[in-house]
Coordinates of C-alpha atoms and ligand atoms in Angstrom, one line a residue:
M1 CA -24.0 8.7 15.7
E2 CA -21.4 11.3 16.6
N3 CA -19.7 10.5 19.9
N4 CA -16.7 11.8 21.6
R5 CA -14.4 9.9 19.2
E6 CA -11.5 12.0 18.0
Q7 CA -11.9 13.5 14.6
W8 CA -9.7 14.9 11.8
S9 CA -9.4 18.7 12.1
S10 CA -10.5 19.1 8.5
K11 CA -11.4 17.2 5.3
A12 CA -8.0 18.1 3.9
S13 CA -6.3 16.4 6.9
F14 CA -8.3 13.3 6.2
I15 CA -7.3 13.3 2.5
L16 CA -3.7 13.7 3.4
A17 CA -3.9 10.9 6.0
A18 CA -5.8 8.6 3.7
A19 CA -3.4 9.3 0.9
G20 CA -0.6 8.7 3.3
S21 CA -2.1 5.3 4.0
A22 CA -2.6 4.5 0.3
V23 CA 0.9 5.7 -0.8
G24 CA 3.4 3.3 0.6
L25 CA 5.8 0.6 -0.2
G26 CA 3.0 -0.6 -2.6
N27 CA 3.6 2.4 -4.8
I28 CA 7.4 2.7 -4.7
W29 CA 8.7 -0.7 -3.9
K30 CA 6.1 -3.1 -5.2
F31 CA 4.4 -1.4 -8.2
P32 CA 7.6 -0.9 -10.2
Y33 CA 8.8 -4.5 -9.7
I34 CA 5.5 -6.1 -10.5
A35 CA 5.0 -3.8 -13.5
G36 CA 8.6 -4.6 -14.5
E37 CA 8.0 -8.4 -14.3
N38 CA 4.6 -8.2 -16.0
G39 CA 5.2 -6.2 -19.1
G40 CA 5.2 -2.6 -17.8
A41 CA 2.4 -0.8 -19.7
A42 CA 0.2 -3.9 -20.2
F43 CA 0.2 -4.4 -16.4
L44 CA -0.4 -0.7 -15.8
F45 CA -3.4 -0.8 -18.1
I46 CA -5.1 -3.7 -16.3
Y47 CA -4.2 -2.2 -12.9
L48 CA -5.9 1.1 -13.9
I49 CA -9.0 -0.8 -14.9
C50 CA -9.1 -2.6 -11.5
I51 CA -8.6 0.8 -9.7
I52 CA -11.5 2.4 -11.6
V53 CA -14.0 -0.4 -11.8
I54 CA -13.4 -2.1 -8.4
G55 CA -11.1 0.0 -6.3
L56 CA -13.1 3.3 -6.5
P57 CA -16.5 1.9 -5.5
I58 CA -15.0 -0.1 -2.7
L59 CA -13.0 2.8 -1.5
N60 CA -16.2 4.9 -1.4
I61 CA -18.1 2.2 0.5
E62 CA -15.3 1.6 3.0
I63 CA -14.9 5.3 3.9
L64 CA -18.6 5.7 4.0
L65 CA -19.2 2.8 6.3
G66 CA -16.6 4.2 8.7
R67 CA -18.0 7.7 8.6
T68 CA -21.6 6.5 9.1
T69 CA -20.9 4.2 12.0
K70 CA -17.9 5.9 13.5
K71 CA -16.5 2.5 14.3
N72 CA -13.6 0.1 13.7
P73 CA -14.3 -2.7 11.0
V74 CA -15.8 -5.2 13.5
G75 CA -18.0 -2.5 15.2
A76 CA -19.0 -1.0 11.8
F77 CA -20.6 -4.1 10.5
K78 CA -22.3 -4.8 13.9
A79 CA -23.8 -1.3 13.9
I80 CA -25.6 -1.9 10.6
T81 CA -26.7 -5.6 10.9
N82 CA -27.4 -8.1 13.6
N83 CA -26.2 -11.0 11.6
P84 CA -23.1 -12.2 13.5
F85 CA -21.5 -13.4 10.2
W86 CA -20.4 -9.8 9.3
K87 CA -18.5 -9.3 12.5
Y88 CA -16.2 -12.1 11.4
V89 CA -15.7 -10.3 8.1
G90 CA -14.6 -7.3 10.1
A91 CA -12.3 -9.6 12.2
L92 CA -10.8 -10.9 9.0
G93 CA -9.7 -7.3 8.4
V94 CA -8.0 -7.2 11.8
L95 CA -6.2 -10.4 10.9
A96 CA -5.2 -9.0 7.5
S97 CA -3.7 -6.0 9.2
F98 CA -1.5 -8.3 11.3
T99 CA -0.4 -10.3 8.3
I100 CA 0.4 -7.2 6.2
L101 CA 2.3 -5.4 9.0
S102 CA 4.4 -8.5 9.7
F103 CA 6.1 -8.3 6.4
Y104 CA 5.6 -4.5 5.8
S105 CA 7.5 -3.7 8.9
V106 CA 10.5 -5.8 7.7
V107 CA 10.6 -3.9 4.3
G108 CA 10.0 -0.6 6.2
G109 CA 13.1 -1.5 8.2
W110 CA 15.1 -2.1 5.1
S111 CA 14.0 1.4 3.8
L112 CA 15.3 3.0 7.1
A113 CA 18.5 1.0 6.9
Y114 CA 19.1 2.1 3.3
T115 CA 18.4 5.8 4.1
F116 CA 21.1 5.5 6.7
E117 CA 23.5 3.7 4.4
A118 CA 22.9 6.3 1.7
F119 CA 23.6 9.0 4.2
V120 CA 26.9 7.5 5.3
G121 CA 27.9 7.0 1.7
T122 CA 28.0 3.2 1.5
F123 CA 26.6 3.2 -2.0
D124 CA 29.6 4.8 -3.3
S125 CA 31.4 1.5 -3.0
F126 CA 29.1 -0.1 -5.5
T127 CA 30.4 2.0 -8.3
V128 CA 33.6 1.1 -10.1
K129 CA 35.1 4.6 -10.1
N130 CA 38.0 3.8 -12.4
W131 CA 36.1 2.2 -15.2
S132 CA 35.2 5.4 -16.8
P133 CA 36.6 8.7 -15.6
E134 CA 33.2 10.3 -16.1
Y135 CA 30.6 8.0 -14.7
G136 CA 32.2 4.9 -13.3
M137 CA 30.4 1.6 -13.8
P138 CA 27.3 0.9 -11.8
N139 CA 27.5 -2.5 -10.3
P140 CA 24.2 -3.9 -9.1
E141 CA 25.9 -7.2 -8.4
S142 CA 27.9 -5.7 -5.5
A143 CA 24.8 -4.0 -4.3
A144 CA 22.9 -7.3 -4.4
R145 CA 25.7 -8.9 -2.5
F146 CA 25.5 -6.1 0.1
F147 CA 21.7 -6.7 0.4
D148 CA 22.3 -10.4 0.8
I149 CA 24.9 -10.0 3.5
Q150 CA 22.8 -7.5 5.5
T151 CA 19.5 -9.5 5.3
K152 CA 21.4 -12.7 6.2
N153 CA 22.2 -11.1 9.5
P154 CA 19.2 -11.7 11.8
F155 CA 20.3 -8.8 14.1
W156 CA 20.4 -6.3 11.3
I157 CA 17.0 -7.3 10.0
L158 CA 15.4 -7.5 13.4
G159 CA 17.0 -4.3 14.6
Y160 CA 15.6 -2.3 11.7
H161 CA 12.2 -3.9 12.0
T162 CA 12.2 -2.9 15.7
L163 CA 13.1 0.7 14.7
F164 CA 10.4 0.9 12.1
L165 CA 7.7 -0.5 14.4
S166 CA 8.9 1.8 17.2
I167 CA 8.4 4.9 15.0
V168 CA 4.9 3.6 14.1
V169 CA 4.1 3.1 17.8
F170 CA 5.4 6.5 18.7
I171 CA 3.1 8.2 16.2
L172 CA 0.1 6.1 17.2
L173 CA 0.5 6.8 20.9
S174 CA -0.1 10.5 20.2
G175 CA -3.6 9.8 18.9
V176 CA -5.5 10.7 15.8
R177 CA -5.0 14.5 15.6
S178 CA -1.6 14.9 17.1
G179 CA -0.3 11.6 15.8
L180 CA -1.8 10.3 12.6
E181 CA -2.8 13.7 11.3
K182 CA 0.3 15.6 12.2
A183 CA 2.6 12.9 10.8
S184 CA 0.8 12.9 7.4
K185 CA 0.6 16.7 7.2
F186 CA 4.3 16.9 7.8
L187 CA 5.5 14.0 5.8
M188 CA 3.3 13.9 2.7
P189 CA 4.3 17.2 1.3
I190 CA 8.0 16.2 1.7
L191 CA 7.2 12.9 -0.1
L192 CA 5.6 14.7 -3.0
F193 CA 8.5 17.1 -3.3
I194 CA 11.2 14.4 -3.2
L195 CA 9.3 12.4 -5.8
L196 CA 9.0 15.4 -8.2
I197 CA 12.8 16.0 -7.9
L198 CA 13.4 12.3 -8.7
V199 CA 11.0 12.3 -11.7
I200 CA 12.6 15.4 -13.1
Q201 CA 16.1 14.0 -12.7
G202 CA 15.0 10.7 -14.3
L203 CA 13.5 12.4 -17.3
T204 CA 16.7 14.3 -18.0
L205 CA 18.8 11.1 -18.2
P206 CA 20.0 9.8 -21.5
D207 CA 17.6 7.2 -22.9
A208 CA 14.9 8.3 -20.4
N209 CA 12.4 7.7 -23.2
K210 CA 13.0 4.0 -23.1
G211 CA 12.0 3.9 -19.4
V212 CA 8.9 6.0 -20.2
S213 CA 7.8 3.9 -23.1
F214 CA 8.3 0.7 -21.1
L215 CA 5.6 2.1 -18.8
F216 CA 3.3 3.5 -21.4
Q217 CA 3.6 1.3 -24.5
P218 CA 1.8 -1.9 -23.8
D219 CA 3.2 -5.3 -25.0
W220 CA -0.1 -7.2 -24.9
S221 CA 1.6 -10.6 -25.3
K222 CA 2.8 -10.2 -21.7
I223 CA -0.8 -10.5 -20.3
S224 CA -1.9 -13.7 -18.7
G225 CA -4.3 -14.8 -16.0
Q226 CA -1.5 -14.1 -13.5
T227 CA -1.5 -10.5 -14.6
F228 CA -5.1 -10.1 -13.6
L229 CA -4.5 -11.7 -10.3
L230 CA -1.6 -9.5 -9.5
A231 CA -3.2 -6.3 -10.8
L232 CA -6.4 -6.9 -8.7
G233 CA -4.5 -7.8 -5.6
H234 CA -2.2 -4.8 -6.1
A235 CA -5.2 -2.5 -6.6
F236 CA -6.5 -3.5 -3.2
F237 CA -3.1 -3.3 -1.6
T238 CA -2.2 0.1 -3.0
L239 CA -5.5 1.7 -2.1
S240 CA -5.3 0.1 1.4
L241 CA -8.7 -1.6 0.8
G242 CA -10.3 -4.8 2.0
M243 CA -9.1 -4.8 5.6
G244 CA -10.8 -1.8 7.1
A245 CA -7.9 0.8 7.1
M246 CA -9.9 3.3 5.0
M247 CA -13.0 2.4 7.1
T248 CA -11.1 3.2 10.3
Y249 CA -9.7 6.5 8.9
G250 CA -13.3 7.2 7.7
S251 CA -14.6 6.7 11.2
Y252 CA -12.7 9.8 12.3
L253 CA -14.5 11.9 9.7
S254 CA -17.4 14.2 10.5
D255 CA -20.7 13.8 8.7
K256 CA -20.1 17.2 7.2
D257 CA -17.3 15.9 5.0
D258 CA -18.3 14.3 1.8
V259 CA -16.9 10.9 0.9
V260 CA -17.1 10.8 -2.9
N261 CA -14.8 13.7 -3.4
A262 CA -12.3 12.5 -0.9
S263 CA -12.3 9.0 -2.5
Y264 CA -11.6 10.4 -6.0
L265 CA -8.7 12.5 -4.6
V266 CA -7.1 9.7 -2.7
A267 CA -7.3 7.2 -5.6
F268 CA -6.0 9.9 -8.0
L269 CA -3.1 10.8 -5.7
D270 CA -2.2 7.2 -5.2
T271 CA -2.2 6.3 -8.9
V272 CA -0.3 9.4 -9.9
I273 CA 2.3 8.7 -7.3
A274 CA 2.7 5.1 -8.4
I275 CA 3.2 6.2 -12.0
F276 CA 5.7 8.9 -11.0
A277 CA 7.6 6.3 -8.9
G278 CA 7.6 4.1 -12.0
V279 CA 8.9 6.9 -14.2
A280 CA 11.6 7.8 -11.6
I281 CA 12.8 4.2 -11.3
F282 CA 12.5 3.0 -14.9
T283 CA 14.2 6.0 -16.4
V284 CA 17.2 5.2 -14.2
V285 CA 17.1 1.5 -14.9
F286 CA 16.8 1.8 -18.7
S287 CA 19.3 4.6 -19.0
S288 CA 21.9 2.3 -17.5
G289 CA 20.8 -0.6 -19.7
Y290 CA 19.5 -2.8 -16.9
D291 CA 16.7 -5.3 -16.8
P292 CA 13.5 -4.1 -15.1
T293 CA 12.5 -7.6 -14.1
A294 CA 14.8 -7.8 -11.0
G295 CA 11.9 -8.6 -8.7
P296 CA 11.5 -7.5 -5.1
G297 CA 15.1 -6.5 -5.0
L298 CA 14.6 -3.9 -7.8
V299 CA 14.8 -0.8 -5.6
F300 CA 17.4 -2.3 -3.2
H301 CA 19.7 -4.0 -5.6
V302 CA 19.5 -1.9 -8.7
L303 CA 18.9 1.6 -7.6
P304 CA 21.7 2.3 -5.1
P305 CA 24.5 1.8 -7.6
L306 CA 22.6 3.3 -10.5
L307 CA 21.6 6.4 -8.5
S308 CA 24.9 7.0 -6.9
N309 CA 26.6 6.9 -10.3
L310 CA 24.6 10.0 -11.4
V311 CA 25.9 13.5 -10.9
G312 CA 24.7 14.5 -7.4
G313 CA 23.9 10.8 -7.0
Y314 CA 24.7 10.8 -3.3
Y315 CA 21.8 13.2 -2.7
F316 CA 19.4 11.4 -5.0
A317 CA 20.0 8.0 -3.4
F318 CA 19.5 9.5 0.1
L319 CA 16.3 11.3 -1.1
F320 CA 15.0 8.1 -2.7
F321 CA 15.3 6.0 0.4
L322 CA 14.0 8.8 2.6
L323 CA 11.0 8.9 0.3
L324 CA 10.5 5.1 0.6
S325 CA 10.8 5.3 4.4
I326 CA 8.3 8.2 4.7
A327 CA 5.8 6.3 2.5
A328 CA 6.2 3.2 4.6
I329 CA 5.7 5.0 7.9
T330 CA 2.5 6.8 6.9
S331 CA 1.1 3.5 5.6
G332 CA 2.4 1.5 8.6
I333 CA 0.5 3.7 11.0
S334 CA -2.8 3.1 9.2
I335 CA -2.3 -0.6 9.2
L336 CA -1.8 -0.8 12.9
E337 CA -4.5 1.7 13.6
V338 CA -7.1 -0.8 12.4
S339 CA -6.4 -3.2 15.3
V340 CA -5.9 -0.4 17.8
A341 CA -9.3 1.1 17.0
F342 CA -10.8 -2.4 17.3
L343 CA -9.4 -2.8 20.8
V344 CA -10.3 0.7 21.9
D345 CA -13.9 0.5 20.6
E346 CA -14.8 -3.1 21.3
R347 CA -12.8 -3.9 24.4
K348 CA -12.8 -0.4 25.9
I349 CA -9.1 -0.4 26.4
S350 CA -7.1 2.8 26.6
R351 CA -5.4 3.9 23.4
K352 CA -2.0 3.6 24.9
K353 CA -2.5 0.0 26.1
A354 CA -4.1 -0.9 22.8
V355 CA -1.2 0.4 20.8
L356 CA 1.4 -1.3 22.9
F357 CA -0.4 -4.6 23.0
M358 CA -1.1 -4.8 19.3
A359 CA 2.4 -3.6 18.4
G360 CA 3.7 -6.3 20.7
L361 CA 1.7 -9.0 18.8
V362 CA 2.8 -7.6 15.4
Y363 CA 6.3 -7.6 16.6
L364 CA 6.2 -11.3 17.3
A365 CA 4.3 -12.1 14.1
A366 CA 7.0 -10.3 12.1
I367 CA 9.8 -12.4 13.5
P368 CA 9.3 -15.4 11.1
C369 CA 9.1 -12.9 8.2
A370 CA 12.3 -11.2 9.2
L371 CA 14.0 -14.6 9.7
S372 CA 12.9 -15.8 6.3
F373 CA 16.0 -14.3 4.9
N374 CA 18.4 -16.0 7.3
V375 CA 17.7 -18.5 10.1
L376 CA 14.4 -19.7 8.6
S377 CA 15.3 -19.5 4.9
D378 CA 15.0 -23.2 4.5
Y379 CA 11.5 -23.4 5.9
T380 CA 9.6 -23.1 2.7
F381 CA 6.1 -24.2 1.6
N382 CA 5.4 -25.3 -1.9
F383 CA 2.6 -23.5 -3.6
Q384 CA 1.9 -23.6 -7.3
D385 CA 5.5 -24.8 -8.0
K386 CA 7.1 -22.1 -6.0
A387 CA 8.9 -22.5 -2.6
L388 CA 7.5 -19.7 -0.4
T389 CA 9.1 -18.5 2.8
F390 CA 7.1 -17.1 5.7
F391 CA 7.7 -13.6 4.2
D392 CA 6.4 -14.6 0.8
I393 CA 3.4 -16.3 2.4
A394 CA 2.4 -13.2 4.4
D395 CA 2.7 -11.1 1.3
Y396 CA 0.8 -13.5 -1.0
L397 CA -1.9 -14.3 1.6
A398 CA -2.6 -10.7 2.3
S399 CA -2.5 -9.2 -1.2
N400 CA -4.0 -12.0 -3.2
L401 CA -6.4 -13.5 -0.7
L402 CA -7.3 -11.6 2.4
L403 CA -7.7 -8.1 0.8
P404 CA -9.7 -9.2 -2.3
F405 CA -11.8 -11.4 0.0
G406 CA -12.5 -8.4 2.3
G407 CA -13.4 -6.4 -0.8
F408 CA -15.7 -9.1 -2.1
F409 CA -17.6 -9.2 1.2
L410 CA -17.8 -5.4 1.4
A411 CA -19.4 -5.3 -2.1
I412 CA -21.9 -8.0 -1.1
F413 CA -22.6 -6.1 2.2
A414 CA -23.2 -2.8 0.5
G415 CA -25.2 -4.3 -2.4
Y416 CA -27.4 -6.7 -0.5
V417 CA -27.3 -6.1 3.3
W418 CA -26.9 -2.4 3.8
G419 CA -28.6 -1.8 0.5
I420 CA -27.7 0.5 -2.5
D421 CA -30.5 3.0 -1.6
E422 CA -29.0 3.4 1.9
V423 CA -25.5 3.7 0.6
I424 CA -26.6 6.4 -1.8
R425 CA -28.6 8.2 0.8
N426 CA -25.5 8.3 3.0
L427 CA -23.2 9.2 0.1
L428 CA -25.3 12.3 -0.3
I429 CA -24.7 13.4 3.2
G430 CA -21.9 16.0 3.6
E431 CA -21.1 19.1 1.7
S432 CA -19.4 18.8 -1.6
N433 CA -17.4 21.6 -3.2
S434 CA -17.4 20.0 -6.6
I435 CA -20.3 19.2 -9.0
Y436 CA -18.0 16.8 -10.9
F437 CA -16.3 14.9 -8.3
G438 CA -18.5 15.1 -5.2
N439 CA -22.2 14.7 -4.5
G440 CA -23.0 16.1 -7.9
V441 CA -21.9 12.8 -9.5
V442 CA -24.1 10.9 -7.1
K443 CA -27.1 13.0 -7.9
S444 CA -26.6 12.6 -11.6
K445 CA -29.1 10.3 -13.4
G446 CA -26.9 7.5 -14.5
F447 CA -25.1 7.1 -11.2
K448 CA -27.5 4.9 -9.3
P449 CA -27.9 2.2 -12.0
A450 CA -24.2 2.2 -12.8
F451 CA -23.1 2.1 -9.2
S452 CA -25.6 -0.5 -8.2
F453 CA -24.7 -2.8 -11.1
T454 CA -21.0 -2.4 -10.4
V455 CA -21.3 -3.1 -6.6
K456 CA -23.8 -5.9 -6.9
Y457 CA -22.5 -7.8 -9.8
I458 CA -19.3 -6.6 -11.4
C459 CA -17.2 -6.3 -8.2
P460 CA -18.2 -9.6 -6.6
V461 CA -18.1 -11.6 -9.8
L462 CA -14.7 -10.3 -11.0
I463 CA -13.1 -10.7 -7.5
F464 CA -14.5 -14.2 -7.3
L465 CA -13.2 -15.3 -10.7
V466 CA -9.8 -13.9 -9.8
F467 CA -10.0 -15.8 -6.5
L468 CA -10.8 -19.1 -8.2
Y469 CA -7.8 -18.5 -10.5
S470 CA -5.5 -17.8 -7.5
I471 CA -6.3 -21.1 -5.9
G472 CA -5.8 -22.8 -9.2
W473 CA -9.4 -23.8 -10.0
I474 CA -9.6 -22.0 -13.3
Ligands
LIG1 N1 -1.5 1.0 0.7 C1 -0.3 0.7 1.3 C2 0.8 0.7 0.3 O1 0.6 0.9 -0.9 C3 -0.3 -0.6 2.1 C4 -1.5 -0.8 2.9 C5 -2.3 -1.9 2.7 C6 -1.9 0.1 3.9 C7 -3.5 -2.2 3.4 C8 -3.0 -0.1 4.6 C9 -3.8 -1.2 4.4 O2 2.0 0.4 0.6

């Protein structure tokens, strides 16, 4: 089914791009605050189970479906089955990509803004220099106030959202190899390097062990049904699953490249980076005696003053927000690419027109999310005793409903429509350089029954139960 579709120049490029998609605000902004609010290590444990049991098989299937059909999510289902139902499942993915990008672009904008603020030294004013001659007193309250004042300004928030989306558009306009691939190859190593610096500096802080044990010593009493819902939703979000992003990236793979090995590597990198981000953040938070349950504002309220109080803090704060911006950009491009590939394949529109058209739609869709912090802050909808703004709804809808829904249908599709035998036959196509992590695993005796049982029963049932919980039925 090879056609003249653009392809990654190598498997390594694909892995970097897919890891670029997976590693994003989910790992650095979201993971630390949901782990912080849900018991740290206890959350991490359940999240890891979700990644291994549900995330990995679905990741394999998504990439495989893309590689086999060389199509966007709508076209991919159509290429395998005539049943029109599945094309709507693909379309749900395109809808999810819109929903996610509409709030993602707003937070991506904040990250850019904070990189700029760190650069011009704004965070210095959050520290009470005179309190202690040595360290000063970190003051997240003034940082929270700063965040509030900025986000209350519609021009600030819309301006940075525009900047973020423009960067995404600029990269996408250059195509797969010179856009997506080049950006990931350039940005991902920088991201890893910055993260390592931040982890090392975190571990050298006084009381760093408190932050580390928060992340690794589970307090089981903190686990509830909500923890499962959040952990599952986050597993989908962080691996970019359930809306066809990995499928679309997989569609630019050649049949020579094996899928299993790539999936392991992407999931591994994503998980390690989330844990590293957790270590970098919680060591700083705990060493300053702050509460890790600050919510979505954790990295924006708490980190600027805490980081800039450290020796060399100006640089650490700048590096941290640069890291966040890079992670957001390499994921943002993969989110928009889903709907771009859809238009290019299905409507035969030029790439340039598709990018501009879809970005224009996302731009409009993001306006209510951006204005949720100011002009539209009073427009809230009550759901399970919480008043949700447009921003909260987009986030909740995407992570806890649309993505797990997409994953549910993908498991059903692979298990019952495409068929496990076909899936396995395709998984075996492509050279593997590892007997442990590549095709060797697929060839091993126990693989088929285990994979089949997981895809046909465990994934759909678990996702369905969590779904029933999320709508309040159990
Ligand atoms: N995985 C990205 C993150 O962790 C978000 C994302 C979701 C990207 C869905 C693509 C598709 O931030």
